């Protein structure tokens, strides 16, 4: 038998394609972020979060930081999902300790119809520029993930104008002006499609769609306002000659995993409220799975953290198609040393678990 060409440079892409790997690949959402002192230093130098995103050299620098410390199997573009609404003219700002804020919100049919679709090479040119720079800097060591927000999740931020717990404006729009909300979501679908295609042309080797607020919808509304457009993207994006895989992370939508397995995504991201074994049954081997350790496990002792990593890997069981990740982003007050414990544990426990069953 030919030995398989597998290692840090391609085990992530192989796992997404459900091909055998030498051990379970791992990366972590928000792996470049505030828990790293070197990230905080670069952010300070940049002056603001948006300056960091808009300066390709700085975005590249922070993308590389976690890879210099940990044996991660993928890099993720440093940017944010809210760059698209910013480029649509909403005026994005990140207020310290508060999260994102838009100067303008989108709450009426008139607001919606006035919006244009941003040109990713022009209005958002700093993003493909960062992708190109990062690919050059990575030199093939690990693959680069590009990303965007889902149309529904972007619409939530645009209607609310910032973080929310109630979703009052977006849901009012959904019930009072469903036609207008569909027009907004369709515009955003086209914007996300062009944006991800520009990232792919610039060199992104996988793309992830963050549907962070999918889980706030009742089932029928989820199908109509979130999943339908996730499907349009998974099936409609021009993936280029390398047939770049698409990962869809619809947070809080575990109820819909069976349906999500059929939208045309290669992999589904999972939060920690479903076990990987159950998720595997619900998705019937049609997609790879990415997840799903509770991010709070990073506050536990190294011994407890290793045990929880082992449990997630065992819960997935034998066979290819698992990319290890947290169920949501790493939190800012985690001790970076815990990331080494996690990454090393995944690679140790994943060995042998990932061949064909
Ligand atoms: O390392 C990576 O994962 C890549 C970079 C990345 C960021 N945001 C950087 C960031 C990615 C993939 C995102 C996605 C993102 N952004 C999502 C989807 C994932 C999720 O969390 O559900 C969402 C909803 C956003 C919007 C957003 N950006 C919020 C709500 C916040 C504030 C909350 C927070 O965590 O601070 C941000 C800010 C943000 N985006 C930071 C980082 C590193 C922290 C900002 C800072 O440095 O002050």
XYZ file of C-alpha atoms and ligand atoms in Angstrom, residues 27-35 39-40 43 48-49 52-53 62-63 66 75-82 92 94-100 145-149 153 157 162-163 208-213 249 251 328-332, ligand 1:
105
model
C -7.568 24.771 14.850
C -9.482 27.050 17.212
C -12.038 29.771 16.517
C -10.521 33.164 17.483
C -7.088 31.541 17.661
C -5.655 34.964 16.835
C -7.140 37.102 19.571
C -6.971 38.816 22.900
C -5.790 35.812 24.976
C -2.093 40.124 19.666
C -2.907 42.814 22.235
C -3.848 45.743 18.175
C -8.246 50.100 16.547
C -9.650 46.710 15.638
C -5.958 45.996 12.227
C -8.404 44.416 9.753
C -1.743 38.514 13.888
C -2.899 35.586 11.708
C -0.885 31.539 17.119
C -4.583 29.359 9.793
C -7.690 31.557 9.639
C -7.688 34.938 7.952
C -7.730 37.723 10.511
C -10.773 39.868 9.776
C -14.385 40.062 10.901
C -17.787 39.044 9.566
C -18.959 42.672 9.828
C -18.569 49.930 11.885
C -15.706 48.347 17.936
C -16.261 49.910 21.338
C -13.919 48.556 24.029
C -15.778 46.088 26.240
C -19.026 46.489 24.279
C -18.478 44.823 20.927
C -19.440 46.003 17.449
C -9.266 29.417 5.920
C -11.267 32.375 4.588
C -14.660 33.263 6.040
C -17.793 35.379 6.013
C -20.932 35.810 8.100
C -26.458 36.755 10.889
C -26.354 42.893 13.203
C -24.933 46.083 17.464
C -25.030 43.168 19.882
C -16.280 28.984 6.565
C -19.695 30.636 6.878
C -20.578 31.782 10.403
C -24.325 31.607 11.016
C -23.852 32.697 14.610
C -27.518 33.631 15.097
C -21.358 26.747 11.322
C -24.754 27.945 15.966
C -17.282 28.649 19.983
C -14.426 31.157 20.118
C -11.625 31.013 22.689
C -12.250 33.571 25.463
C -9.868 36.487 26.166
O -9.043 34.023 14.792
C -10.143 34.010 14.176
O -11.089 33.265 14.465
C -10.275 34.881 12.943
C -10.810 36.181 13.130
C -12.283 36.374 13.485
C -12.707 37.458 14.271
N -14.066 37.500 14.265
C -11.796 38.414 14.927
C -12.311 39.202 16.064
C -13.436 35.697 13.080
C -13.566 34.397 12.271
C -14.556 36.431 13.574
C -15.949 36.052 13.291
C -17.037 36.803 13.946
N -17.096 38.137 14.233
C -18.284 36.227 14.285
C -18.689 34.795 14.035
C -18.197 33.873 15.084
C -18.918 34.044 16.412
O -18.280 34.560 17.331
O -20.084 33.642 16.496
C -19.076 37.244 14.858
C -20.476 37.107 15.408
C -18.313 38.452 14.811
C -18.738 39.805 15.251
C -17.895 40.286 16.357
N -16.580 40.640 16.220
C -18.272 40.458 17.702
C -19.647 40.177 18.279
C -17.159 40.949 18.371
C -17.091 41.413 19.813
C -17.097 40.283 20.748
C -15.713 39.815 21.025
O -15.461 38.608 20.968
O -14.906 40.684 21.314
C -16.082 41.020 17.448
C -14.699 41.466 17.715
C -13.573 40.568 17.305
N -13.508 39.889 16.134
C -12.383 40.341 18.048
C -11.582 39.484 17.278
C -10.194 38.978 17.604
C -12.027 40.995 19.371
C -11.847 42.442 19.106
C -10.702 43.096 19.797
O -9.520 42.800 19.526
O -11.011 43.999 20.579
